[in-house]
Coordinates of C-alpha atoms in Angstrom, one line a residue:
Chain Z
X1264 CA 42.4 -26.2 11.1
X1265 CA 39.2 -25.3 13.0
X1266 CA 36.1 -25.3 10.4
X1267 CA 33.1 -23.1 11.0
X1268 CA 29.6 -25.1 12.6
X1269 CA 26.2 -23.9 12.6
X1270 CA 23.4 -25.6 14.5
X1271 CA 19.5 -24.5 14.2
X1272 CA 20.2 -21.2 16.4
X1273 CA 23.6 -20.9 16.7
X1274 CA 27.1 -19.9 14.4
X1275 CA 30.5 -21.5 15.5
X1276 CA 33.4 -20.1 14.4
X1277 CA 36.8 -20.7 15.0
X1278 CA 37.9 -18.6 17.6
X1279 CA 40.2 -15.7 17.0
X1280 CA 41.9 -14.5 20.2
X1281 CA 42.4 -10.7 19.5
X1282 CA 38.8 -10.3 17.5
X1283 CA 37.0 -12.4 20.1
X1284 CA 38.2 -11.5 23.4
X1285 CA 36.2 -8.5 24.0
X1286 CA 33.1 -10.2 23.7
X1287 CA 34.4 -13.0 25.4
X1288 CA 35.8 -10.8 28.4
X1289 CA 32.4 -10.6 29.5
X1290 CA 32.2 -14.2 30.6
X1291 CA 36.0 -13.9 31.9
X1292 CA 35.0 -11.5 34.2
X1293 CA 31.8 -12.8 35.9
X1294 CA 32.9 -14.7 39.0
X1295 CA 29.8 -16.6 38.7
X1296 CA 30.7 -17.8 35.2
X1297 CA 34.5 -18.9 36.2
X1298 CA 33.6 -20.3 39.4
X1299 CA 35.0 -23.5 38.1
X1300 CA 37.2 -21.9 35.5
X1301 CA 39.5 -19.4 37.5
X1302 CA 40.8 -16.8 37.8
X1303 CA 38.7 -14.0 36.6
X1304 CA 40.5 -12.0 33.9
X1305 CA 42.6 -9.0 35.4
X1306 CA 41.9 -7.1 31.9
X1307 CA 41.3 -7.6 27.9
X1308 CA 44.7 -8.4 27.4
X1309 CA 44.7 -11.5 30.3
X1310 CA 41.5 -12.6 28.1
X1311 CA 43.2 -12.2 24.8
X1312 CA 46.6 -14.3 26.4
X1313 CA 44.1 -16.9 27.7
X1314 CA 42.2 -17.4 24.4
X1315 CA 45.6 -17.5 22.6
X1316 CA 47.0 -20.1 25.1
X1317 CA 43.7 -22.3 24.6
X1318 CA 43.7 -22.1 20.9
X1319 CA 47.3 -23.1 20.5
X1320 CA 47.0 -26.8 19.7
X1321 CA 43.2 -27.2 20.2
X1322 CA 40.0 -26.5 18.3
X1323 CA 37.7 -23.6 19.5
X1324 CA 34.6 -22.2 18.2
X1325 CA 33.2 -18.7 19.3
X1326 CA 29.2 -19.3 19.8
X1327 CA 27.1 -16.7 18.0
X1328 CA 23.4 -15.9 17.8
X1329 CA 23.7 -14.4 14.3
X1330 CA 26.1 -14.8 11.9
X1331 CA 27.6 -11.2 12.7
X1332 CA 26.6 -11.2 16.3
X1333 CA 28.7 -11.0 19.6
X1334 CA 30.5 -13.7 20.8
X1335 CA 28.4 -15.3 23.5
X1336 CA 30.8 -18.4 24.5
X1337 CA 33.0 -20.8 23.4
X1338 CA 33.1 -23.9 22.7
X1339 CA 36.1 -26.5 22.4
X1340 CA 37.7 -29.5 21.5
X1341 CA 41.1 -30.1 23.7
X1342 CA 43.3 -32.9 21.8
X1343 CA 40.4 -33.8 19.7
X1344 CA 38.6 -35.3 21.9
X1345 CA 38.3 -33.3 25.6
X1346 CA 34.8 -31.0 25.6
X1347 CA 35.4 -27.6 26.9
X1348 CA 33.0 -25.0 26.9
X1349 CA 31.6 -21.5 28.8
X1350 CA 28.6 -19.4 27.8
X1351 CA 28.0 -15.7 28.9
X1352 CA 25.3 -15.8 32.0
X1353 CA 23.2 -13.6 30.0
X1354 CA 21.9 -16.2 27.7
X1355 CA 22.2 -19.3 30.0
X1356 CA 18.9 -21.1 30.6
X1357 CA 18.0 -21.6 26.6
X1358 CA 19.7 -24.5 25.7
X1359 CA 22.7 -23.1 23.9
X1360 CA 25.4 -25.1 25.4
X1361 CA 23.7 -28.3 24.8
X1362 CA 23.0 -27.3 21.1
X1363 CA 26.7 -26.0 20.6
X1364 CA 28.3 -28.9 22.4
X1365 CA 26.0 -31.6 20.1
X1366 CA 27.5 -30.0 17.3
X1367 CA 31.2 -30.4 18.5
X1368 CA 30.5 -33.7 19.4
X1369 CA 29.2 -34.6 16.1
X1370 CA 32.2 -32.9 14.3
X1371 CA 34.9 -34.9 16.7
X1372 CA 33.1 -37.8 15.5
X1373 CA 33.1 -37.5 11.9
X1374 CA 37.0 -36.8 12.3
X1375 CA 39.2 -39.7 11.5
X1376 CA 40.5 -41.8 14.2
X1377 CA 38.0 -40.2 17.0
X1378 CA 36.4 -42.5 18.5
X1379 CA 35.7 -41.5 22.0
X1380 CA 35.2 -37.8 23.6
X1381 CA 35.6 -36.9 27.2
X1382 CA 34.8 -34.1 29.6
X1383 CA 36.4 -33.5 32.9
X1384 CA 34.3 -31.3 35.2
X1385 CA 34.6 -30.4 39.0
X1386 CA 32.5 -32.7 40.9
X1387 CA 30.9 -29.4 42.3
X1388 CA 29.8 -28.2 39.1
X1389 CA 26.3 -29.9 38.8
X1390 CA 25.6 -27.2 36.1
X1391 CA 28.3 -28.8 34.0
X1392 CA 27.6 -32.2 35.3
X1393 CA 23.9 -31.9 33.7
X1394 CA 25.1 -30.4 30.3
X1395 CA 27.7 -33.6 29.8
X1396 CA 25.0 -35.8 31.0
X1397 CA 22.5 -34.1 28.3
X1398 CA 24.5 -34.8 25.5
X1399 CA 25.1 -38.0 26.1
X1400 CA 28.3 -38.2 28.2
X1401 CA 28.5 -40.7 31.4
X1402 CA 30.4 -40.9 34.3
X1403 CA 34.2 -43.3 33.6
X1404 CA 36.0 -42.1 36.7
X1405 CA 37.4 -39.6 38.3
X1406 CA 40.8 -37.8 39.0
X1407 CA 42.5 -35.3 41.5
X1408 CA 42.1 -31.7 40.3
X1409 CA 44.4 -29.0 41.9
X1410 CA 42.1 -27.9 44.7
X1411 CA 40.1 -30.0 47.0
X1412 CA 37.5 -32.0 45.5
X1413 CA 37.3 -34.2 42.3
X1414 CA 37.5 -34.2 38.8
X1415 CA 34.7 -36.2 37.2
X1416 CA 35.3 -38.0 33.8
X1417 CA 32.5 -38.5 31.1
X1418 CA 32.7 -40.1 28.1
X1419 CA 30.7 -41.1 25.3
X1420 CA 32.3 -43.2 22.4
X1421 CA 31.2 -43.3 18.9
X1422 CA 30.1 -46.9 19.0
X1423 CA 29.8 -48.9 22.2
X1424 CA 33.0 -49.8 23.9
X1425 CA 32.7 -53.1 25.8
X1426 CA 34.4 -53.3 28.9
X1427 CA 37.5 -55.5 28.8
X1428 CA 39.2 -54.9 32.0
X1429 CA 36.7 -54.3 34.9
X1430 CA 38.9 -53.7 38.0
X1431 CA 42.4 -53.8 39.3
X1432 CA 42.5 -55.1 43.0
X1433 CA 45.1 -54.6 45.2
X1434 CA 46.0 -57.1 47.6
X1435 CA 47.4 -56.7 50.8
X1436 CA 48.5 -59.5 53.1
X1437 CA 47.9 -58.9 57.1
X1438 CA 48.1 -60.4 60.3
X1439 CA 44.8 -59.6 61.0
X1440 CA 42.1 -59.1 59.1
X1441 CA 39.1 -57.6 61.3
X1442 CA 42.1 -55.3 62.5
X1443 CA 43.2 -54.1 59.2
X1444 CA 39.5 -53.4 57.9
X1445 CA 39.1 -51.3 61.1
X1446 CA 42.3 -49.2 60.4
X1447 CA 41.2 -48.9 56.6
X1448 CA 37.6 -48.1 57.8
X1449 CA 39.2 -45.4 60.6
X1450 CA 42.1 -43.5 58.1
X1451 CA 40.0 -43.5 54.8
X1452 CA 36.0 -44.9 55.6
X1453 CA 36.8 -48.0 53.0
X1454 CA 33.7 -50.3 53.9
X1455 CA 33.6 -53.9 54.0
X1456 CA 31.6 -55.6 50.8
X1457 CA 32.8 -58.9 51.4
X1458 CA 34.1 -60.7 54.3
X1459 CA 35.1 -64.2 54.6
X1460 CA 35.6 -66.5 57.9
X1461 CA 34.9 -66.0 61.3
X1462 CA 37.4 -64.6 62.4
X1463 CA 38.1 -63.2 58.8
X1464 CA 40.8 -64.6 56.8
X1465 CA 39.8 -62.5 53.8
X1466 CA 37.8 -59.4 53.1
X1467 CA 37.0 -57.1 50.0
X1468 CA 36.8 -53.4 50.9
X1469 CA 35.0 -50.8 48.9
X1470 CA 37.0 -47.2 48.9
X1471 CA 33.5 -45.8 48.7
X1472 CA 29.9 -45.7 49.7
X1473 CA 28.9 -47.4 46.1
X1474 CA 29.0 -51.1 45.4
X1475 CA 31.6 -51.7 42.5
X1476 CA 33.9 -49.2 43.1
X1477 CA 37.9 -49.6 43.2
X1478 CA 38.7 -52.6 45.6
X1479 CA 41.5 -53.2 48.4
X1480 CA 41.7 -57.1 49.0
X1481 CA 43.0 -57.9 52.7
X1482 CA 44.2 -61.5 53.1
X1483 CA 45.3 -63.5 56.5
X1484 CA 48.9 -63.8 56.3
X1485 CA 48.5 -67.1 58.4
X1486 CA 52.1 -67.2 59.9
X1487 CA 53.6 -66.9 56.3
X1488 CA 56.0 -63.9 56.4
X1489 CA 54.5 -60.9 54.6
X1490 CA 56.3 -59.1 51.7
X1491 CA 55.6 -55.4 52.1
X1492 CA 53.3 -53.7 49.1
X1493 CA 52.7 -49.8 48.7
X1494 CA 49.8 -48.2 47.5
X1495 CA 48.6 -44.8 47.1
X1496 CA 45.4 -43.5 48.2
X1497 CA 44.4 -40.3 46.7
X1498 CA 42.0 -37.8 48.6
X1499 CA 39.6 -35.3 47.5
X1500 CA 40.1 -33.6 50.4
X1501 CA 40.8 -34.0 54.1
X1502 CA 44.5 -35.0 54.3
X1503 CA 45.5 -33.6 57.4
X1504 CA 42.6 -35.2 59.3
X1505 CA 43.8 -38.5 57.6
X1506 CA 47.3 -37.6 59.2
X1507 CA 46.2 -37.0 62.5
X1508 CA 44.1 -40.3 62.2
X1509 CA 47.3 -42.0 61.4
X1510 CA 49.1 -40.7 64.5
X1511 CA 46.2 -41.3 66.8
X1512 CA 46.5 -45.1 65.7
X1513 CA 50.0 -44.7 66.5
X1514 CA 51.0 -45.8 63.0
X1515 CA 54.7 -44.9 61.7
X1516 CA 54.9 -41.8 59.4
X1517 CA 58.0 -42.9 57.0
X1518 CA 57.4 -39.5 55.4
X1519 CA 56.0 -36.5 57.1
X1520 CA 53.1 -34.4 55.1
X1521 CA 54.8 -32.6 52.4
X1522 CA 53.7 -30.1 49.5
X1523 CA 55.1 -32.2 46.5
X1524 CA 56.1 -30.4 43.2
X1525 CA 53.9 -32.0 41.2
X1526 CA 51.1 -30.0 42.9
X1527 CA 50.1 -32.7 45.8
X1528 CA 50.4 -32.8 49.4
X1529 CA 51.4 -36.1 50.7
X1530 CA 53.0 -38.2 53.1
X1531 CA 53.3 -41.8 53.6
X1532 CA 52.2 -44.2 56.6
X1533 CA 53.6 -47.7 57.3
X1534 CA 51.0 -50.4 58.5
X1535 CA 52.1 -53.0 61.3
X1536 CA 52.9 -55.4 58.3
X1537 CA 55.2 -53.0 56.5
X1538 CA 52.7 -51.9 54.0
X1539 CA 53.7 -48.3 52.8
X1540 CA 50.5 -46.2 51.9
X1541 CA 51.1 -42.9 49.9
X1542 CA 48.6 -40.5 51.3
X1543 CA 47.9 -37.7 48.4
X1544 CA 45.6 -34.8 48.7
X1545 CA 44.8 -31.2 47.5
X1546 CA 47.5 -28.5 48.5
X1547 CA 45.8 -26.3 51.4
X1548 CA 43.6 -29.1 52.8
Chain X
X1092 CA 6.2 -54.4 55.3
X1093 CA 5.8 -52.9 51.9
X1094 CA 2.8 -50.4 51.5
X1095 CA 0.9 -49.5 48.7
X1096 CA 2.2 -46.9 46.6
X1097 CA 0.6 -45.2 43.4
X1098 CA 1.6 -42.6 40.6
X1099 CA -0.2 -40.5 38.0
X1100 CA -1.1 -43.7 35.8
X1101 CA -0.4 -46.6 38.0
X1102 CA -0.9 -48.4 41.0
X1103 CA 1.6 -50.2 42.8
X1104 CA 0.7 -52.8 45.3
X1105 CA 2.4 -55.2 47.6
X1106 CA 3.6 -58.2 45.2
X1107 CA 1.9 -61.5 46.6
X1108 CA 3.8 -64.2 44.8
X1109 CA 0.8 -66.8 44.3
X1110 CA -1.9 -63.8 43.4
X1111 CA 0.4 -62.2 41.0
X1112 CA 2.4 -64.9 39.2
X1113 CA 0.1 -65.6 36.7
X1114 CA -0.2 -62.1 35.4
X1115 CA 3.6 -62.0 35.8
X1116 CA 4.4 -65.0 34.2
X1117 CA 3.9 -63.8 30.8
X1118 CA 6.6 -61.0 31.5
X1119 CA 8.9 -64.3 33.0
X1120 CA 8.6 -66.3 29.8
X1121 CA 9.0 -63.3 27.2
X1122 CA 12.7 -64.3 25.9
X1123 CA 13.2 -60.4 25.2
X1124 CA 11.9 -59.3 28.4
X1125 CA 14.1 -61.6 30.1
X1126 CA 17.0 -61.4 28.2
X1127 CA 19.2 -60.0 31.0
X1128 CA 16.6 -61.7 33.8
X1129 CA 17.2 -65.3 33.2
X1130 CA 15.9 -68.0 32.9
X1131 CA 12.7 -67.8 31.3
X1132 CA 10.1 -69.4 33.7
X1133 CA 9.2 -72.9 33.0
X1134 CA 5.7 -72.9 34.1
X1135 CA 3.9 -70.7 36.5
X1136 CA 4.7 -72.4 39.7
X1137 CA 8.4 -71.5 39.0
X1138 CA 7.2 -67.9 38.7
X1139 CA 5.5 -68.5 42.1
X1140 CA 9.1 -69.7 43.5
X1141 CA 10.8 -66.7 41.7
X1142 CA 8.3 -64.1 43.1
X1143 CA 8.7 -65.8 46.4
X1144 CA 12.2 -66.1 47.0
X1145 CA 12.4 -62.3 45.6
X1146 CA 9.8 -60.9 48.4
X1147 CA 11.6 -63.1 51.2
X1148 CA 13.7 -59.9 52.2
X1149 CA 13.1 -57.5 50.0
X1150 CA 10.0 -54.7 48.8
X1151 CA 8.3 -55.9 45.9
X1152 CA 5.8 -54.0 44.4
X1153 CA 3.4 -55.8 41.2
X1154 CA 2.8 -53.0 38.9
X1155 CA -1.3 -52.1 37.5
X1156 CA -2.7 -49.4 35.3
X1157 CA -5.9 -50.0 37.2
X1158 CA -6.4 -50.7 40.8
X1159 CA -8.0 -54.0 40.0
X1160 CA -6.2 -54.1 36.6
X1161 CA -3.7 -57.3 35.5
X1162 CA -0.4 -57.1 36.8
X1163 CA 1.9 -55.3 34.0
X1164 CA 5.2 -55.7 35.6
X1165 CA 7.1 -55.3 39.1
X1166 CA 9.5 -52.9 40.8
X1167 CA 11.5 -54.0 43.8
X1168 CA 13.6 -52.7 46.5
X1169 CA 16.7 -55.2 47.5
X1170 CA 17.8 -54.8 50.8
X1171 CA 16.1 -51.5 51.1
X1172 CA 18.0 -49.6 48.8
X1173 CA 18.5 -51.9 45.3
X1174 CA 16.3 -50.9 42.2
X1175 CA 14.9 -53.9 40.8
X1176 CA 12.2 -53.7 37.6
X1177 CA 10.8 -55.6 34.9
X1178 CA 7.5 -54.9 32.4
X1179 CA 5.6 -56.8 30.4
X1180 CA 6.8 -56.1 27.0
X1181 CA 3.1 -55.2 25.9
X1182 CA 3.4 -51.6 27.7
X1183 CA 6.9 -51.0 27.0
X1184 CA 7.5 -47.3 25.5
X1185 CA 5.0 -45.7 27.5
X1186 CA 7.1 -44.2 30.3
X1187 CA 5.4 -46.9 33.0
X1188 CA 8.9 -48.0 34.0
X1189 CA 10.3 -44.3 34.5
X1190 CA 6.9 -43.5 37.1
X1191 CA 6.9 -46.4 38.9
X1192 CA 10.8 -46.5 39.6
X1193 CA 10.7 -42.8 40.3
X1194 CA 7.7 -43.4 43.0
X1195 CA 9.7 -46.5 44.5
X1196 CA 12.9 -44.1 44.9
X1197 CA 10.6 -41.8 46.5
X1198 CA 9.7 -44.2 48.8
X1199 CA 13.0 -45.3 49.6
X1200 CA 14.1 -41.7 50.1
X1201 CA 11.5 -41.2 52.9
X1202 CA 12.6 -44.4 54.9
X1203 CA 15.1 -43.5 57.8
X1204 CA 18.2 -44.6 57.4
X1205 CA 18.3 -45.0 53.2
X1206 CA 20.5 -42.2 51.8
X1207 CA 20.9 -44.1 48.5
X1208 CA 20.0 -46.1 45.9
X1209 CA 21.7 -48.2 43.4
X1210 CA 20.7 -49.9 40.5
X1211 CA 23.4 -53.4 38.9
X1212 CA 22.7 -53.2 35.0
X1213 CA 24.2 -55.6 32.8
X1214 CA 26.4 -53.1 31.0
X1215 CA 24.6 -54.6 27.6
X1216 CA 21.2 -53.7 28.9
X1217 CA 21.2 -50.3 26.8
X1218 CA 17.0 -50.0 27.7
X1219 CA 18.0 -50.3 31.6
X1220 CA 20.6 -48.3 31.5
X1221 CA 18.9 -45.7 29.9
X1222 CA 15.8 -46.1 32.3
X1223 CA 18.6 -45.9 35.3
X1224 CA 19.9 -42.3 34.1
X1225 CA 16.4 -41.1 33.6
X1226 CA 15.4 -41.7 37.0
X1227 CA 18.6 -39.9 38.0
X1228 CA 21.0 -42.7 38.9
X1229 CA 24.6 -42.0 37.7
X1230 CA 27.6 -44.3 36.8
X1231 CA 29.4 -45.3 40.1
X1232 CA 31.4 -48.4 39.4
X1233 CA 31.2 -51.8 37.9
X1234 CA 31.5 -55.3 38.9
X1235 CA 32.0 -58.8 37.5
X1236 CA 28.9 -60.8 37.1
X1237 CA 28.5 -64.3 36.6
X1238 CA 28.4 -64.5 32.6
X1239 CA 31.1 -62.5 30.1
X1240 CA 30.7 -58.4 30.3
X1241 CA 30.1 -56.2 33.5
X1242 CA 27.6 -55.1 35.5
X1243 CA 27.2 -51.2 35.8
X1244 CA 26.8 -50.0 39.3
X1245 CA 24.4 -46.3 38.9
X1246 CA 23.3 -44.5 42.2
X1247 CA 21.4 -41.4 43.4
X1248 CA 21.9 -40.3 46.7
X1249 CA 19.4 -38.1 48.5
X1250 CA 22.1 -35.6 49.5
X1251 CA 25.1 -34.7 47.3
X1252 CA 27.9 -37.3 48.7
X1253 CA 31.2 -35.4 47.9
X1254 CA 34.0 -37.8 46.9
X1255 CA 36.7 -38.4 49.7
X1256 CA 38.6 -41.3 48.3
X1257 CA 39.3 -40.6 44.9
X1258 CA 41.5 -43.6 43.8
X1259 CA 43.4 -46.4 45.2
X1260 CA 46.6 -46.9 42.9
X1261 CA 48.5 -50.3 43.3
X1262 CA 52.3 -49.7 42.5
X1263 CA 54.7 -52.2 41.2
X1264 CA 58.1 -52.2 41.2
X1265 CA 59.6 -53.1 38.3
X1266 CA 63.3 -53.6 36.6
X1267 CA 62.1 -51.7 33.4
X1268 CA 59.5 -49.7 33.6
X1269 CA 59.3 -49.4 29.7
X1270 CA 59.4 -53.5 29.1
X1271 CA 56.7 -53.3 31.9
X1272 CA 54.4 -51.0 29.9
X1273 CA 54.4 -53.2 27.0
X1274 CA 53.7 -56.4 29.2
X1275 CA 50.7 -54.8 30.7
X1276 CA 49.5 -53.3 27.0
X1277 CA 50.0 -56.9 25.3
X1278 CA 48.1 -58.6 28.1
X1279 CA 45.6 -56.4 29.3
X1280 CA 45.3 -53.0 26.8
X1281 CA 46.6 -51.0 30.1
X1282 CA 47.4 -47.7 28.4
X1283 CA 50.1 -45.1 29.6
X1284 CA 48.4 -41.9 31.3
X1285 CA 51.5 -40.5 32.4
X1286 CA 55.4 -41.6 31.5
X1287 CA 58.2 -39.8 33.6
X1288 CA 61.8 -40.2 32.5
X1289 CA 63.7 -41.4 29.2
X1290 CA 63.8 -44.3 29.5
X1291 CA 61.0 -44.0 31.9
X1292 CA 61.6 -44.6 35.7
X1293 CA 57.9 -44.1 36.6
X1294 CA 54.5 -44.6 34.5
X1295 CA 50.8 -44.5 35.6
X1296 CA 48.6 -47.0 33.9
X1297 CA 44.9 -46.3 32.7
X1298 CA 43.2 -50.1 32.9
X1299 CA 40.8 -48.8 30.4
X1300 CA 40.3 -46.5 27.3
X1301 CA 38.7 -43.4 29.6
X1302 CA 40.9 -40.9 31.7
X1303 CA 40.2 -41.1 35.4
X1304 CA 39.8 -45.1 35.4
X1305 CA 41.1 -47.6 37.9
X1306 CA 45.3 -46.8 38.0
X1307 CA 48.1 -49.0 38.4
X1308 CA 51.7 -47.1 38.8
X1309 CA 55.1 -48.9 37.6
X1310 CA 58.3 -47.6 39.5
X1311 CA 61.6 -48.4 38.2
X1312 CA 63.4 -50.5 41.2
X1313 CA 67.0 -49.1 40.3
X1314 CA 68.4 -52.0 41.8
X1315 CA 67.1 -52.1 44.6
X1316 CA 65.5 -55.5 46.0
X1317 CA 62.2 -55.9 44.5
X1318 CA 59.5 -57.1 47.0
X1319 CA 56.8 -59.2 45.2
X1320 CA 53.2 -57.9 45.2
X1321 CA 50.0 -59.7 44.6
X1322 CA 46.9 -58.1 42.4
X1323 CA 43.6 -59.4 40.7
X1324 CA 42.7 -58.0 37.4
X1325 CA 39.2 -58.8 36.7
X1326 CA 38.2 -59.2 33.3
X1327 CA 34.8 -58.8 31.5
X1328 CA 35.7 -61.5 28.9
X1329 CA 38.5 -62.9 27.0
X1330 CA 40.3 -64.9 29.8
X1331 CA 41.8 -67.3 27.6
X1332 CA 43.2 -65.4 25.1
X1333 CA 45.0 -63.6 27.7
X1334 CA 46.2 -66.6 28.9
X1335 CA 47.4 -67.4 25.6
X1336 CA 48.7 -63.9 25.3
X1337 CA 50.7 -64.3 28.8
X1338 CA 51.8 -68.0 27.8
X1339 CA 53.2 -66.5 24.4
X1340 CA 55.4 -63.7 26.5
X1341 CA 56.7 -66.5 28.4
X1342 CA 55.6 -65.7 31.5
X1343 CA 55.3 -68.5 34.4
X1344 CA 51.9 -69.7 35.4
X1345 CA 52.3 -70.1 38.9
X1346 CA 48.5 -71.6 38.9
X1347 CA 46.5 -72.6 35.7
X1348 CA 43.3 -71.5 34.6
X1349 CA 40.5 -73.1 36.9
X1350 CA 37.1 -72.4 37.1
X1351 CA 36.8 -71.5 41.1
X1352 CA 34.0 -72.8 43.1
X1353 CA 32.9 -69.0 43.7
X1354 CA 31.9 -68.7 40.2
X1355 CA 35.0 -67.2 37.9
X1356 CA 37.5 -68.8 36.1
X1357 CA 41.0 -67.7 37.0
X1358 CA 44.8 -68.2 36.6
X1359 CA 47.7 -66.8 38.1
X1360 CA 50.8 -65.0 36.0
X1361 CA 54.1 -64.2 37.1
X1362 CA 55.7 -61.1 36.4
X1363 CA 59.4 -61.4 35.8
X1364 CA 60.1 -59.6 39.1
X1365 CA 57.8 -62.2 41.0
X1366 CA 54.6 -60.0 41.5
X1367 CA 51.7 -62.2 41.1
X1368 CA 48.8 -61.4 38.9
X1369 CA 45.4 -63.4 39.6
X1370 CA 43.7 -62.9 36.2
X1371 CA 39.9 -63.4 37.3
X1372 CA 36.8 -63.7 34.2
X1373 CA 34.0 -65.3 33.6
X1374 CA 33.1 -69.2 33.6
X1375 CA 32.9 -70.1 29.6
X1376 CA 35.2 -67.8 28.0

């Protein structure tokens, strides 16, 4: 059962879809508020349905400026530890979201068994990224989302959680490390972080522009037979452009570009040594 | 050539190892200041040598409270985009590090070709993590360091850099997905994020407690012959404990625990299907 909370300036009551839909419909029909929370509600009943779905298995609070004031937004805890929030545009810029989210995080950490909270934020949603950082969440990872771009995972733990596993590094045996480095750079903009030997017999590639990102190691087979491996490269966008580059590089395409039932657009390319790379991107790019 | 900079309260002059060593020796011999920048300098000459090495290919500034005041610390740009800093303990808590680092970041972004800055911070150094976040850097990844624990990579780009590759996911074909999930949990605390089928024919494991972390996919071979793959799991600590768990699980150890010349302690275990996992941790754990 969701319990009422309060902050210095705000009242957070358990969200009631029918009672609160009219107030929250204001936010749900504001295209600027719903940019990253599409779609815009068609009508009040649609907003009731959305709120009903939201509260089904989760804790949601309607946010008010006075005990009997109108709902100006909501904050939620999805599955006990997933932060969600939305405020009507008329009250932006007052620090309300920070205040309400902080209260909900404090509440979450008072629940038995909850030692971490996370927010999943569209990487293009700089306002929500800033809010998440302001309430003490920091970047933990990234995930694909249904549209183009990436969902940034930000999290906070009640107690510091020391890292145990730093990285999982895939390794591919290749005939020619330098040629493979060039191929991965052309296809995916992977970047050599470490190169050993001249000509290289080992290279460690970063998958993005930052140090310490997810890595791929290339190791010269040096005449030994190569057993093919399988990898998936998850793209935020430009899947068809990568497909075109793979074709231009003369790579074999084992499976053509296909929209998958799990909401991703994918194809499979085969490296000269037989390694299969599934390339996965958002549908519609 | 390093140019002089200034902020509202601080003067940043190009660091001169001989001139500045006596002042900075105060910080270099303070165990609390050098906790994450060992070792403590043996004598002033040692500090001169360290500073000489630091400025050889990098820009370093000595920080002063007055144009002719003593050096109270330094800020540096390693390789044009790697932030480094150290302040004497006597001036902590005044926001000087924030002020000096901000000036150096601004300076870096005025240089042609510099579009990103990074700081590599020991994950246990909460003071420096907080400073990096305060000057606008956010978590981008993690790297092993020479000792136990992990180095957190925080970065800031001049212009927003949209993510292109979100993730690189290694895939292992296995005979029994459920059994392999259990094995990876026992050995490495990997956590099933997605499981498909009952009994499972596919599972996607997160390598840490947070969503959106680096992933490993397990796919049921369903009778097809399995070609062995190679992976490296980089640990922040507890390598010998993982080795003991691998032995207890009856796994074959292809290469025993060995301290490698590249500063890591490693062993290679072989999964029942023949996949080779190099487990890599800091020396001395």
